[in-house]
Amino acid sequence: MSWNRSYLQYKKLVKELLFVYSEKEYMEEVLKDAHRDFETFYLDYCIKNNINKQKLDEDNSEKIEKILPHPEQPQEDESGRTPSAPVAPEETKKDPAYKTFSRIYRLIAKKIHPDKFSNLKKTEEIKEKEEMFKKASAAFTNRNWASLLEVAEKLDIKPYSFDGLNRRLRDETSNIRKEISSIEDRYSWKFHECGDDEDCKERLIRYFLNQLFDLGL
């Protein structure tokens, strides 16, 4: 396949990956409030229907954790700071696509690393480039390849090789779609999708209680 054709596929795949990342981030943000709202509605329902929620929760804590997991929170290191991201495992570093991402990140650094502007007046253009570098650094560290490649595109940095790259982007998109599907199956998300429909919310709570405790509601 020609470089140009591979590049066109690459651009399309980057856009798709950016979209699914954005969708996943949105859903995770929604879950933070949706989980709390579900818990509040669940508590009110139990009170109105004389259900001992505390005892149910205590007796079935492991089951509840599996079926209604809390949104993940970043863990702090020993210094009390939240680490920026995990270190890439060795098998990831050996991946040909990872080598391409590393090279692209180095090219981004050559163009817009903040040290290049340390002795210059902080113009809007320089501030913008510094923000772009922060985004690229966070993306590389967190292996958010879509965001990294988005910065590269803005700087007209293109891959020299597509060895394993487009396949990796397809796989990444597929994995994110699976995570999105998993979020859609959560009770908190289903509760969010009920919107202002109180009947929908009550049906969901009854289903939740019957699935967990077989209360026959």
XYZ file of C-alpha atoms in Angstrom, residues 1-216:
216
model
C 0.000 0.000 0.000
C 1.308 3.478 -0.874
C 2.392 5.910 1.847
C -0.322 8.360 0.797
C -3.082 5.768 1.073
C -1.777 4.611 4.453
C -1.663 8.235 5.576
C -5.297 8.816 4.577
C -6.299 5.739 6.582
C -4.200 6.999 9.478
C -5.967 10.384 9.532
C -9.373 8.697 9.480
C -8.392 6.332 12.308
C -7.062 9.194 14.432
C -10.393 11.021 14.085
C -12.303 7.885 15.052
C -10.074 7.308 18.065
C -10.439 10.929 19.170
C -14.206 10.585 18.953
C -14.427 7.432 21.080
C -11.977 8.866 23.639
C -14.159 11.971 23.880
C -17.292 9.842 24.256
C -15.696 7.733 27.002
C -14.440 10.796 28.898
C -17.905 12.369 28.718
C -19.561 9.210 30.024
C -17.043 8.859 32.873
C -17.670 12.474 33.860
C -21.444 11.911 33.808
C -21.040 8.805 35.988
C -19.545 10.853 38.821
C -22.890 12.586 39.382
C -25.073 9.759 38.112
C -23.706 7.311 40.680
C -24.476 9.708 43.528
C -27.953 10.384 42.106
C -28.624 6.657 41.809
C -27.558 6.080 45.424
C -29.820 8.907 46.628
C -32.821 7.599 44.707
C -32.058 4.044 45.865
C -32.001 5.196 49.506
C -35.271 7.155 49.156
C -36.954 4.187 47.484
C -35.902 1.862 50.291
C -37.188 4.280 52.935
C -40.562 4.666 51.185
C -40.928 0.900 50.836
C -39.677 -0.064 54.321
C -36.623 -1.841 52.951
C -33.638 -2.086 55.296
C -31.027 -0.765 52.853
C -28.188 -0.775 55.398
C -28.631 -4.452 56.191
C -28.991 -5.361 52.509
C -25.823 -3.459 51.677
C -23.854 -4.970 54.560
C -24.964 -8.526 53.764
C -24.248 -8.160 50.052
C -21.307 -5.729 49.908
C -19.202 -7.838 47.516
C -22.109 -8.434 45.177
C -22.988 -4.727 45.154
C -19.387 -3.769 44.384
C -19.408 -6.037 41.345
C -22.710 -4.857 39.975
C -22.505 -1.203 41.006
C -18.815 -0.202 41.044
C -17.903 3.289 42.136
C -16.241 5.537 39.532
C -12.491 5.075 39.679
C -10.548 7.749 41.512
C -6.873 8.549 40.884
C -4.622 7.090 43.557
C -2.061 9.178 45.406
C 1.578 8.189 45.707
C 3.538 8.212 48.989
C 4.199 11.942 48.685
C 0.467 12.636 48.624
C 0.518 13.681 44.963
C -1.518 12.081 42.224
C 0.882 10.476 39.737
C 0.598 11.835 36.198
C 0.381 8.358 34.642
C 1.684 4.800 34.777
C 4.982 3.905 33.191
C 4.623 2.041 29.906
C 5.294 -1.686 30.368
C 8.208 -3.268 28.535
C 5.945 -5.152 26.108
C 4.392 -1.809 25.097
C 7.810 -0.276 24.456
C 8.679 -3.167 22.117
C 5.553 -2.533 20.037
C 6.515 -0.969 16.635
C 3.602 1.467 16.990
C 4.912 2.609 20.390
C 8.259 3.407 18.783
C 6.421 5.583 16.280
C 4.570 7.367 19.081
C 7.890 7.937 20.882
C 9.487 9.406 17.785
C 6.462 11.660 17.172
C 6.611 12.875 20.766
C 10.310 13.703 20.391
C 9.557 15.677 17.214
C 6.830 17.585 19.055
C 9.320 18.380 21.836
C 11.823 19.658 19.280
C 9.257 22.081 17.960
C 7.442 23.348 21.043
C 9.274 22.327 24.224
C 8.865 25.228 26.735
C 12.666 25.539 27.060
C 12.719 26.890 23.494
C 10.688 29.896 24.636
C 12.201 30.490 28.084
C 13.967 33.723 27.035
C 11.122 35.035 24.882
C 8.193 37.259 25.747
C 5.095 35.234 26.630
C 2.963 35.994 23.603
C -0.387 34.312 22.998
C 1.276 32.114 20.370
C 3.930 30.932 22.819
C 1.335 30.284 25.527
C -0.648 28.239 23.037
C 2.426 26.160 22.138
C 3.214 25.577 25.803
C -0.340 24.314 26.342
C -0.003 22.082 23.292
C 3.181 20.601 24.742
C 1.464 19.962 28.088
C -1.309 18.173 26.222
C 1.188 16.122 24.200
C 3.189 15.194 27.326
C 0.100 14.098 29.225
C -1.129 12.165 26.185
C 2.183 10.351 25.745
C 2.510 9.521 29.431
C -1.071 8.276 29.641
C -0.808 6.546 26.252
C -3.704 8.613 24.895
C -2.416 8.219 21.361
C -5.276 10.072 19.697
C -4.519 13.302 21.598
C -0.802 12.931 20.920
C -1.392 12.469 17.205
C -3.846 15.374 17.169
C -1.076 17.687 18.411
C 1.300 16.194 15.848
C -1.179 16.945 13.045
C -1.452 20.571 14.153
C 2.340 20.836 13.958
C 2.413 19.076 10.564
C 4.322 16.118 12.014
C 3.564 12.965 10.063
C 4.583 9.347 10.640
C 7.555 8.117 8.597
C 6.280 4.575 8.864
C 2.914 2.962 9.371
C 4.403 -0.340 10.542
C 1.763 -1.615 12.951
C 0.452 1.920 13.507
C -2.934 1.801 11.776
C -3.610 -1.651 13.198
C -2.785 -0.321 16.664
C -5.180 2.599 16.210
C -7.949 0.227 15.123
C -7.309 -1.995 18.145
C -7.299 1.030 20.452
C -10.623 2.224 19.053
C -12.102 -1.254 19.468
C -10.925 -1.425 23.100
C -12.401 1.983 23.922
C -15.710 0.970 22.344
C -15.760 -2.062 24.642
C -15.201 0.207 27.646
C -18.062 2.423 26.475
C -20.289 -0.620 26.167
C -19.353 -1.612 29.722
C -20.301 1.862 30.982
C -23.656 1.642 29.206
C -24.417 -1.536 31.184
C -23.932 0.182 34.545
C -26.968 1.002 36.642
C -25.711 4.550 37.208
C -25.600 5.168 33.466
C -29.040 3.634 32.913
C -30.317 5.844 35.732
C -28.840 8.901 34.000
C -30.551 7.904 30.766
C -33.931 7.833 32.522
C -33.688 11.620 32.673
C -36.776 13.059 34.389
C -38.839 9.897 33.926
C -39.618 8.853 37.515
C -41.322 5.636 36.418
C -38.174 4.637 34.518
C -36.084 5.254 37.638
C -38.396 3.191 39.855
C -38.420 0.305 37.388
C -34.626 0.395 37.342
C -34.393 0.363 41.150
C -36.842 -2.550 41.377
C -34.861 -4.497 38.794
C -31.655 -3.696 40.677
C -33.086 -4.905 43.998
C -34.572 -8.047 42.471
C -31.325 -8.909 40.703
C -29.304 -8.425 43.877
C -31.641 -9.667 46.575
C -34.560 -11.398 44.827
C -37.061 -9.292 46.779
C -39.923 -9.965 44.348
